[in-house]
Amino acid sequence: MTDETVAANDPVEENTVPGWHPDLWTLPRLAAVDNLAEALLRHGLTEGGARAMSRAAVRPDDMRRRLADPAELRVQGGTLLIAETRLWSAAVLPHPANPREYGHRQYALGSSGTRRRVMTEPGSAPSGVAELEMRVETPTVIAQRLEDAKGRLIKDNPLAQDIAVEGVLQPLTVVSLTVAHENGHPDRALLIAADGSSRISAAHELLDYSPSRIAYEWGADDRKIRSEISRWTRLIRRQGWEELTEDERCKVRTLSIPARVVIGFRPNAQAGQAFHTAVRNFIGLTHIRPPRPYGPAVENEAKADAVLDSLAEPSRSGDAHITELEKHWYAGNISQEEAKSAGLSGHRDVRAAEIVRSLLGGGVRTARRVNGGIRSLTAKQRPKRDERIDVAVELILRPVRTALSDSAMDDAKFLRPRRAVLQRAYRLPEIEDLSAEAPMEGAETDGCTLEELRDAAMAEASQGLGDSGRLGPAQSELAVKAAYHMAMAEPMALQREVFGGNDDDDDRGAATVLRAMLSRRRGIAQAYEVIRAGRRGERLREVEEDGELLITAEGRPRELTDALVRHTYSGGPMPLEDARVGFKAASVSWACVRESVDRLRKDVSGMANVPVEDDGPSFVIQEGWEPAQVREVRDILDRVSRRVAAWADRFEERAETAEL
């Protein structure tokens, strides 16, 4: 079973999750509905618009009171006057000319043969009130457009699963629209979502509502829409929330929606824009020119704090999953000195492993707690395992990012590849088996030493763990900690899989490479050395079978690189040190070349940073260097450069020949 298969079969996603328990809404009295309609008429709306709004209100008395002091929503060209209230989902429709459909619309100018009529955009009502109007040939045109809009919105922006758990959270901006029919059919006043068509379409999908039925059956007969709402309110009163099925609860959560109902419009005197233009401007600001998205990293940061709050809160069935002190440690809100005085480890890999165990270990029970934190911020019904991993990685990187900021380094360039590697490495499914109760190396109490952890991992490897497809607990803990240092190292000793490479490229994911490495005694010794060197701030070096540093023919330790790790623990029959010919042997030599080039670059930078005197300018920039010595070095570099370039030319020639 691959890491990706395990991630796809996340058991948490198949379990029912708790959701919102709404208040018991009751069907309003007809007198209250009539009173609201009269108040809306006095406010300047048309009879059709007033009636559509009044029948849609969950609490008409409350909405009527809000008419006296409406909220203001400024848009380009004017100010929308709105009443914030709840509306029945059975009375609100998606925008029939939703801009999300623009890329799929067909136009008469491009059609051939048969006459094609394209539904026009809504315009302002001729009476000058804050309502829209559009003309269509027959009711069938608008009915079909509403059904098409619902189907496309559900496909392009699926929200039903999330709304089923928490209902609609953000209010829809609702506008009255009068549909005039050219065939003489009576006009129909509808309430449409100027924004939020995806949300109302998802609600209709859950409730099995047809938009055309809402528009032309329930919209023409108050008794029918009241009968539909009444059957749900009676069911809740008769059975109670606890006796409802999960499907019934999902429907009840979407029975009503929060809304900002547009009841007036005040245009700017200078602009003189019409109401429909102001509504279109509002839609554009919401969907076409919305605020710049936060981005995945920032979103995961926000989710991380919500997850920590969830883990630190006692559940109904037990204690908190983490302590308040651990919460602040994981969040990075305490200093190193405060962490040390509290008995917490100062090693970042230990903190990383504790975060991984607390957020990703412990099986389904932990995953549900973490998902609860994610849902509290996103209303996502079933967060994926990868989302929990991303949140854990973002917590791990907080102190790293702060240190980079203090050093004025390009944190984005440094963090982006390392974030990706840790997200892939911690897909290792064995992490789920790490118990919250078992002490870890570096733990505050009862923890083992790094040497004891290494020896325990060796014992697990001797039992065949890892080769069986599953690492043991000690091997997994070593993998988590070693992965942190291998990702943070320069050069990185663990990188992403290769996409689109040739057949010789190693395209295994980071988690698979880690499992292959920790399944071998040499790999365990390598992980131990990686952690030890990483904690000391030293460069990572390759080890031999006995755990001693591997010394190259040049008499120096060989730097650990991703290529060396992948070839050494490739899972093939021939270990890397036995490879003397072919691609594997050449890859080892190329790794040494890269190490030498990197060291040369850094040595040149180091020489350039030597000052003339303390806090003075660079010596070589001010004084220069003896030309003969520079020419000698440049001649060597030129020869090496030409030789390496010839290899690239040969590679391209072979590739071109293979294409012929």
XYZ file of C-alpha atoms in Angstrom:
660
model
C 0.000 0.000 0.000
C 1.438 3.358 -1.010
C 1.504 6.461 1.132
C -0.926 8.089 -1.278
C -3.376 5.170 -0.951
C -3.277 5.408 2.816
C -3.915 9.140 2.646
C -6.837 8.637 0.289
C -8.449 6.066 2.604
C -8.611 8.372 5.586
C -10.977 6.610 8.037
C -11.981 9.915 9.611
C -13.654 11.010 6.381
C -16.173 8.169 6.586
C -17.412 9.050 10.062
C -20.341 11.270 10.873
C -19.174 14.597 12.253
C -21.019 16.835 14.690
C -22.564 19.937 13.264
C -24.615 23.013 14.031
C -27.766 22.616 16.116
C -29.974 25.500 14.920
C -32.713 27.174 16.902
C -36.232 25.939 16.319
C -37.697 28.259 13.703
C -41.455 28.560 13.572
C -43.700 29.500 10.690
C -44.541 33.205 11.109
C -48.136 34.357 11.486
C -49.842 35.589 8.313
C -50.598 38.883 10.029
C -46.883 39.467 10.601
C -46.169 38.684 6.934
C -48.851 41.137 5.795
C -47.569 43.849 8.144
C -44.052 43.512 6.717
C -45.375 43.702 3.151
C -47.220 46.936 3.959
C -44.106 48.406 5.597
C -42.010 47.540 2.534
C -44.575 49.178 0.274
C -44.345 52.351 2.353
C -40.567 52.077 2.088
C -40.903 52.407 -1.684
C -40.732 48.851 -3.005
C -43.161 47.521 -5.611
C -46.059 45.322 -4.564
C -44.431 42.235 -6.077
C -41.060 42.910 -4.463
C -42.646 43.650 -1.085
C -44.657 40.437 -1.193
C -41.637 38.323 -2.204
C -39.576 39.714 0.684
C -42.318 39.380 3.288
C -43.083 35.722 2.471
C -39.347 34.963 2.581
C -38.720 36.438 6.054
C -38.223 33.960 8.896
C -38.994 36.714 11.421
C -41.028 39.368 9.627
C -41.570 41.446 12.788
C -37.814 41.743 13.296
C -37.223 42.678 9.652
C -39.973 45.317 9.829
C -38.234 46.967 12.779
C -34.967 47.066 10.836
C -36.556 49.105 8.054
C -36.486 52.160 10.317
C -32.692 52.083 10.547
C -31.258 50.091 7.618
C -27.574 49.279 7.426
C -25.535 50.883 4.658
C -23.337 49.022 2.191
C -21.291 51.364 0.048
C -20.554 50.242 -3.505
C -19.074 51.992 -6.500
C -21.713 54.441 -7.674
C -23.789 54.645 -4.523
C -24.919 53.059 -1.269
C -27.140 49.994 -0.867
C -29.566 50.132 2.072
C -29.961 46.708 3.599
C -31.908 44.908 6.311
C -29.996 42.021 7.899
C -32.297 39.113 8.656
C -32.910 35.398 7.972
C -34.821 34.188 4.925
C -36.342 30.825 4.085
C -34.181 29.005 1.533
C -37.373 28.067 -0.313
C -37.860 31.743 -1.256
C -34.404 32.700 -2.591
C -32.963 31.828 -6.009
C -29.510 31.940 -7.621
C -28.837 34.855 -9.923
C -30.281 33.764 -13.309
C -27.491 35.646 -15.115
C -24.726 34.598 -12.719
C -21.333 35.937 -13.891
C -19.729 32.578 -13.029
C -21.418 31.272 -16.187
C -19.930 33.849 -18.536
C -17.289 31.447 -19.830
C -19.980 28.942 -20.835
C -22.602 31.219 -22.408
C -23.566 31.031 -26.052
C -24.377 34.144 -28.052
C -26.647 34.769 -30.999
C -23.899 36.419 -33.038
C -21.910 33.208 -33.123
C -24.791 30.881 -33.961
C -25.621 29.750 -37.467
C -28.921 28.746 -38.947
C -31.574 28.736 -36.224
C -32.563 31.923 -34.433
C -31.061 32.108 -30.964
C -32.279 34.466 -28.257
C -29.877 35.178 -25.411
C -31.313 36.201 -22.079
C -30.350 39.778 -21.360
C -28.761 41.067 -18.170
C -31.167 42.447 -15.532
C -31.714 46.195 -15.670
C -33.058 48.661 -13.148
C -36.795 48.650 -12.477
C -38.462 51.498 -14.417
C -40.133 52.787 -11.249
C -36.712 53.791 -9.889
C -36.921 51.597 -6.766
C -34.104 49.337 -5.565
C -35.240 46.416 -7.670
C -34.083 44.716 -10.856
C -36.107 43.784 -13.919
C -35.481 41.503 -16.870
C -37.563 40.512 -19.863
C -37.819 36.976 -21.234
C -39.978 35.401 -23.914
C -41.708 32.785 -21.756
C -41.534 31.364 -18.206
C -39.723 28.352 -19.694
C -36.711 30.513 -20.541
C -36.112 31.736 -16.992
C -37.042 28.351 -15.479
C -34.481 26.554 -17.641
C -31.846 29.190 -16.949
C -32.374 28.809 -13.169
C -32.050 25.020 -13.397
C -28.902 25.333 -15.545
C -27.428 27.874 -13.128
C -28.003 25.569 -10.155
C -26.447 22.581 -11.936
C -23.364 24.488 -13.035
C -22.840 26.168 -9.660
C -23.057 22.860 -7.804
C -20.513 21.370 -10.212
C -18.090 24.306 -10.342
C -18.275 25.372 -6.691
C -19.445 22.375 -4.610
C -20.365 23.547 -1.115
C -23.137 21.113 -0.160
C -21.045 18.919 2.154
C -19.777 21.870 4.166
C -23.162 23.599 4.360
C -24.742 20.324 5.477
C -22.679 20.512 8.681
C -22.734 24.215 9.566
C -25.472 25.665 7.408
C -24.814 28.856 5.440
C -22.496 30.994 7.568
C -21.935 34.185 5.571
C -25.013 36.239 4.633
C -26.182 36.400 1.037
C -26.906 39.791 -0.505
C -30.461 39.424 -1.788
C -32.189 41.662 -4.350
C -35.730 41.701 -5.716
C -36.012 40.854 -9.436
C -39.184 41.216 -11.500
C -39.374 38.914 -14.526
C -41.567 40.305 -17.317
C -42.804 37.767 -19.916
C -43.266 38.800 -23.512
C -45.924 36.121 -24.129
C -48.335 37.783 -21.715
C -47.720 35.520 -18.712
C -48.098 37.496 -15.449
C -44.943 39.129 -14.145
C -43.153 37.234 -11.413
C -41.281 38.878 -8.516
C -38.318 36.776 -7.332
C -35.616 37.171 -4.701
C -32.170 36.465 -6.165
C -28.699 36.311 -4.628
C -26.573 39.139 -5.993
C -23.741 37.231 -4.333
C -24.058 33.780 -2.814
C -25.599 31.905 -5.744
C -23.308 28.951 -4.995
C -24.441 28.877 -1.381
C -28.159 29.009 -2.128
C -27.738 26.401 -4.880
C -26.014 24.088 -2.394
C -28.879 24.618 0.071
C -31.401 23.774 -2.640
C -29.425 20.657 -3.542
C -29.568 19.452 0.080
C -33.276 20.226 0.371
C -34.099 18.700 -3.058
C -35.571 22.011 -4.215
C -36.040 22.861 -7.866
C -35.378 26.557 -8.650
C -38.058 26.571 -11.341
C -40.602 25.280 -8.833
C -39.613 27.996 -6.352
C -39.993 30.645 -9.048
C -43.262 29.608 -10.701
C -45.134 27.459 -8.175
C -44.248 28.530 -4.656
C -43.618 32.121 -5.758
C -47.201 32.381 -7.037
C -48.927 30.834 -4.026
C -48.111 31.737 -0.419
C -49.930 28.631 0.809
C -47.586 26.281 -1.023
C -44.380 27.793 0.298
C -45.836 27.958 3.825
C -46.871 24.314 3.522
C -43.305 23.343 2.574
C -41.812 25.188 5.545
C -44.505 23.943 7.894
C -43.767 20.257 7.232
C -40.225 20.767 8.501
C -41.156 22.814 11.571
C -43.786 20.199 12.505
C -41.274 17.384 12.070
C -38.801 19.062 14.439
C -41.503 19.734 17.050
C -42.850 16.200 16.811
C -39.559 14.247 16.893
C -37.058 16.599 18.504
C -33.531 17.212 17.243
C -32.051 14.042 18.731
C -34.525 11.801 16.920
C -33.890 13.278 13.475
C -31.782 11.290 11.037
C -28.487 12.810 9.935
C -29.981 13.525 6.500
C -32.915 15.340 8.134
C -30.543 17.372 10.308
C -28.590 18.469 7.231
C -31.804 19.675 5.626
C -32.955 21.526 8.740
C -29.602 23.335 8.935
C -30.181 24.723 5.444
C -33.891 25.501 5.853
C -33.061 29.187 6.363
C -30.125 31.406 5.424
C -28.642 34.649 6.770
C -29.226 37.499 4.330
C -28.627 41.166 3.667
C -31.826 42.166 1.898
C -31.454 45.236 -0.322
C -34.411 47.527 0.433
C -33.120 50.808 -0.969
C -30.458 52.540 -3.010
C -28.917 55.975 -2.680
C -26.857 56.860 -5.795
C -23.898 59.177 -5.678
C -24.919 62.585 -6.937
C -21.785 62.880 -9.093
C -21.936 59.385 -10.583
C -25.625 59.170 -11.330
C -25.420 55.408 -11.771
C -28.503 53.225 -12.050
C -29.350 50.590 -9.468
C -28.511 47.617 -11.707
C -25.050 49.109 -12.375
C -24.395 49.427 -8.649
C -25.414 45.770 -8.142
C -23.150 44.686 -10.992
C -20.281 46.696 -9.446
C -20.907 44.934 -6.143
C -20.748 41.521 -7.830
C -17.535 42.524 -9.571
C -15.865 43.552 -6.319
C -16.967 40.281 -4.737
C -15.957 37.869 -7.486
C -13.994 39.586 -10.256
C -11.819 41.907 -8.207
C -12.048 40.368 -4.728
C -9.425 40.978 -2.034
C -6.234 39.081 -2.719
C -6.486 35.585 -1.190
C -4.368 34.983 1.885
C -2.583 32.067 0.267
C -2.169 28.479 1.555
C 0.571 29.263 4.095
C -1.420 32.030 5.805
C -4.602 29.957 5.707
C -2.791 27.036 7.343
C -1.432 29.393 10.002
C -4.955 30.507 10.887
C -6.185 26.899 10.910
C -3.261 25.950 13.147
C -4.344 28.314 15.926
C -7.918 27.035 15.664
C -6.651 23.437 15.869
C -4.542 24.190 18.954
C -7.569 25.748 20.647
C -9.561 22.612 19.859
C -6.857 20.273 21.186
C -6.430 22.295 24.391
C -10.156 22.231 25.222
C -11.551 19.290 27.257
C -13.994 17.208 25.250
C -17.316 15.902 26.480
C -15.808 12.459 26.853
C -12.363 13.254 28.212
C -9.558 15.619 29.094
C -7.841 18.067 26.790
C -5.524 16.488 24.244
C -2.677 18.920 24.985
C -1.893 21.181 27.933
C -2.006 24.969 27.835
C 1.796 24.987 28.059
C 2.089 22.639 25.072
C -0.395 24.796 23.171
C 1.799 27.886 23.609
C 4.955 25.886 22.818
C 3.477 24.477 19.623
C 2.172 27.919 18.677
C 5.621 29.425 19.176
C 4.253 31.965 21.649
C 6.872 31.356 24.351
C 10.556 32.190 24.171
C 13.363 29.647 24.244
C 14.167 30.681 27.798
C 10.549 30.207 28.895
C 10.397 26.815 27.201
C 13.640 25.730 28.855
C 12.520 26.851 32.315
C 9.314 24.851 31.818
C 11.343 21.719 31.095
C 10.618 21.679 27.370
C 13.254 20.676 24.836
C 15.239 23.352 23.065
C 15.734 21.143 19.988
C 13.478 22.083 17.093
C 13.231 18.524 15.829
C 11.856 17.436 19.220
C 9.215 20.162 19.035
C 8.454 19.136 15.446
C 8.006 15.509 16.493
C 5.738 16.488 19.400
C 3.575 18.590 17.068
C 3.402 15.773 14.539
C 2.444 13.255 17.222
C -0.166 15.557 18.791
C -1.827 16.586 15.520
C -1.300 13.520 13.330
C -0.726 10.623 15.727
C -3.252 8.912 17.943
C -5.462 7.655 15.119
C -9.086 8.620 14.503
C -9.680 10.216 17.908
C -6.975 12.837 17.378
C -7.953 13.398 13.759
C -11.499 14.229 14.818
C -10.249 16.829 17.291
C -7.981 18.402 14.669
C -10.774 18.370 12.103
C -13.005 20.094 14.639
C -10.549 22.977 14.821
C -10.331 23.226 11.030
C -14.129 23.163 10.712
C -14.498 25.961 13.250
C -12.676 28.249 10.806
C -13.683 26.866 7.427
C -16.977 25.002 8.007
C -15.425 22.214 5.906
C -17.296 19.019 6.679
C -14.526 16.479 6.242
C -11.020 17.961 6.149
C -8.573 15.651 4.414
C -5.551 14.068 6.060
C -3.257 16.210 3.903
C -4.902 19.325 5.352
C -4.055 18.190 8.882
C -0.470 17.578 7.760
C -0.223 21.059 6.243
C -1.411 22.621 9.509
C 1.187 20.675 11.522
C 3.990 21.698 9.144
C 3.033 25.372 9.370
C 3.317 25.217 13.172
C 6.716 23.553 12.859
C 7.969 26.313 10.562
C 6.932 29.262 12.751
C 10.255 29.659 14.629
C 12.191 28.952 11.421
C 10.414 31.766 9.635
C 11.016 34.136 12.544
C 14.736 33.329 12.560
C 14.908 33.955 8.799
C 13.195 37.303 9.238
C 15.728 38.293 11.873
C 18.582 37.339 9.512
C 17.115 39.284 6.546
C 17.204 36.135 4.373
C 14.705 35.502 1.595
C 12.346 33.436 3.701
C 10.030 32.567 0.792
C 12.878 31.112 -1.275
C 14.170 29.156 1.712
C 10.830 27.972 3.096
C 8.899 27.048 -0.037
C 10.817 23.859 -0.934
C 11.216 22.877 2.712
C 7.517 23.273 3.406
C 6.736 21.045 0.435
C 9.204 18.362 1.563
C 7.907 18.232 5.150
C 4.325 18.078 3.908
C 5.272 15.035 1.834
C 7.519 13.432 4.444
C 4.848 13.575 7.133
C 2.422 11.707 4.919
C 4.164 8.655 6.354
C 1.101 6.671 7.533
C 3.006 5.109 10.458
C 2.810 8.509 12.147
C -0.850 7.816 12.930
C 0.276 4.969 15.218
C 2.434 7.225 17.389
C 0.734 7.183 20.772
C 0.223 10.375 22.748
C 0.862 8.427 25.950
C 4.215 6.869 24.957
C 7.173 9.090 26.012
C 9.377 10.338 23.219
C 13.072 11.083 23.107
C 13.599 14.561 24.523
C 10.250 14.527 26.366
C 9.889 16.455 29.597
C 9.502 13.301 31.716
C 10.286 9.614 31.180
C 11.826 10.285 27.771
C 14.641 8.173 26.375
C 17.991 9.395 25.058
C 18.731 9.728 21.354
C 21.070 6.740 21.604
C 18.327 4.637 23.210
C 15.921 5.669 20.464
C 18.485 4.624 17.848
C 19.003 1.236 19.536
C 15.234 0.653 19.742
C 14.933 1.419 16.030
C 17.787 -1.035 15.308
C 15.888 -3.724 17.205
C 12.740 -3.017 15.193
C 14.684 -3.258 11.922
C 16.139 -6.606 13.057
C 12.563 -7.840 13.468
C 11.837 -6.954 9.832
C 9.789 -3.835 10.542
C 9.939 -1.532 7.569
C 10.525 -4.338 5.088
C 7.045 -5.522 6.034
C 5.692 -2.196 4.770
C 5.320 -0.613 8.203
C 7.937 1.053 10.405
C 7.937 0.540 14.154
C 7.350 3.385 16.644
C 11.060 4.087 17.233
C 11.822 3.979 13.497
C 8.906 6.367 12.854
C 10.054 8.827 15.523
C 13.584 8.812 14.103
C 12.137 9.369 10.614
C 10.102 12.384 11.754
C 13.089 14.034 13.476
C 15.620 13.202 10.765
C 13.242 14.477 8.073
C 13.142 17.854 9.804
C 16.926 18.285 9.683
C 17.268 16.772 6.218
C 14.724 19.286 4.911
C 16.271 22.257 6.708
C 19.855 21.429 5.679
C 21.747 23.316 2.996
C 21.972 21.536 0.622
C 18.727 19.714 1.355
C 19.297 16.032 2.031
C 15.648 15.218 1.335
C 13.750 16.764 -1.541
C 10.530 16.403 -3.451
C 9.983 13.592 -5.913
C 11.002 14.298 -9.506
C 8.154 15.147 -11.890
C 8.566 14.590 -15.592
C 12.092 13.205 -15.342
C 13.626 10.384 -17.351
C 13.419 6.715 -16.449
C 16.570 6.907 -14.320
C 15.173 9.616 -12.042
C 13.959 8.601 -8.595
C 10.305 9.659 -8.438
C 9.546 8.284 -4.973
C 7.844 10.572 -2.502
C 9.707 11.739 0.586
C 7.708 9.416 2.870
C 8.653 6.392 0.759
C 12.334 7.354 0.813
C 12.209 7.719 4.596
C 10.653 4.278 5.013
C 13.341 2.689 2.821
C 16.043 4.504 4.810
C 14.718 3.625 8.269
C 14.265 -0.021 7.274
C 18.077 -0.501 7.156
C 20.554 -0.479 10.001
C 22.759 1.892 8.020
C 19.781 4.179 7.446
C 18.990 4.211 11.163
C 22.612 5.092 11.916
C 22.363 7.793 9.249
C 19.191 9.226 10.817
C 20.885 9.262 14.223
C 23.882 11.142 12.784
C 21.574 13.587 10.944
C 19.751 14.457 14.164
C 22.956 14.760 16.167
C 24.621 16.992 13.561
C 21.472 19.047 13.020
C 21.165 19.831 16.719
C 24.768 21.022 16.739
C 24.240 23.215 13.710
C 26.745 21.168 11.695
C 26.527 20.129 8.057
C 25.006 16.717 7.427
C 27.490 13.986 6.465
C 27.078 10.500 5.057
C 27.834 7.490 7.276
C 29.004 3.970 6.524
C 27.364 0.741 7.690
C 28.950 0.996 11.133
C 27.712 4.552 11.611
C 31.134 6.167 11.150
C 31.493 9.101 8.780
C 32.268 8.053 5.210
C 35.602 9.513 4.074
C 36.050 10.209 0.357
C 39.179 9.622 -1.700
C 40.006 13.284 -1.141
C 40.203 12.543 2.587
C 37.128 14.480 3.715
C 33.644 13.462 4.915
C 31.091 13.313 2.141
C 28.217 15.742 2.463
C 24.796 14.134 2.607
C 22.612 15.046 -0.362
C 19.212 13.998 -1.635
C 20.830 12.073 -4.495
C 23.024 10.081 -2.110
C 20.105 9.283 0.187
C 17.895 8.154 -2.679
C 20.573 5.943 -4.241
C 21.780 4.448 -0.971
C 18.246 3.518 0.084
C 16.787 2.798 -3.319
C 15.487 -0.604 -2.313
C 17.433 -2.199 -5.192
C 19.743 -5.209 -4.903
C 22.998 -3.251 -5.111
C 23.911 -0.763 -2.366
C 25.449 2.517 -3.464
C 28.922 1.823 -2.120
C 29.160 -1.244 -4.415
C 28.268 0.782 -7.520
C 31.434 1.452 -9.507
C 30.031 1.920 -13.014
C 26.990 3.408 -14.679
C 24.465 6.028 -13.617
C 24.612 5.324 -9.881
C 28.370 5.665 -9.673
C 28.295 8.805 -11.821
C 25.581 10.272 -9.571
C 27.851 9.858 -6.548
C 30.629 11.721 -8.327
C 28.221 14.445 -9.468
C 27.128 14.932 -5.857
C 30.784 15.526 -4.952
C 31.091 18.018 -7.823
C 28.035 19.916 -6.615
C 29.391 19.954 -3.069
C 32.721 21.356 -4.293
C 31.003 24.044 -6.387
C 28.785 25.056 -3.477
C 31.800 25.220 -1.191
C 33.691 27.336 -3.751
C 30.786 29.751 -4.053
C 30.586 30.111 -0.297
C 34.383 30.501 0.012
C 34.290 33.329 -2.565
C 31.462 34.998 -0.643
C 33.412 34.555 2.565
C 36.484 36.193 1.067
C 34.372 39.080 -0.239
C 33.079 39.635 3.304
C 36.572 40.029 4.818
C 36.732 43.734 5.828
C 39.666 46.079 5.567
C 39.181 46.720 9.284
C 36.471 46.123 11.857
C 33.125 47.288 10.448
C 34.961 48.503 7.350
C 34.306 47.834 3.650
C 35.240 44.604 1.886
C 39.002 44.210 1.459
C 38.870 42.726 -2.057
C 36.252 45.206 -3.273
C 38.405 48.105 -2.073
C 41.899 46.740 -2.716
C 41.332 44.045 -5.350
C 43.523 40.929 -5.716
C 46.713 40.071 -7.584
C 45.775 39.575 -11.304
C 48.083 36.617 -11.941
C 46.483 34.614 -9.131
C 43.002 35.503 -10.343
C 43.877 34.480 -13.932
C 45.184 31.141 -12.699
C 41.916 30.382 -10.865
C 39.783 31.622 -13.746
C 41.682 29.417 -16.247
C 40.954 26.364 -14.096
C 37.302 27.335 -13.737
C 37.002 27.964 -17.493
C 38.387 24.524 -18.327
C 36.052 22.868 -15.837
C 33.104 24.889 -17.159
C 33.799 23.902 -20.783
C 34.151 20.264 -19.821
C 30.876 20.192 -17.913
C 29.116 22.101 -20.706
C 30.250 19.397 -23.156
C 28.389 16.825 -21.031
C 25.190 18.872 -21.302
C 25.662 19.200 -25.078
C 26.095 15.431 -25.391
C 22.945 14.807 -23.325
C 20.915 17.116 -25.583
C 22.353 15.483 -28.748
C 21.270 12.036 -27.529
C 17.832 13.369 -26.644
C 17.414 14.928 -30.114
C 18.574 11.688 -31.786
C 16.056 9.679 -29.759
C 13.236 11.945 -30.982
C 14.064 11.350 -34.653
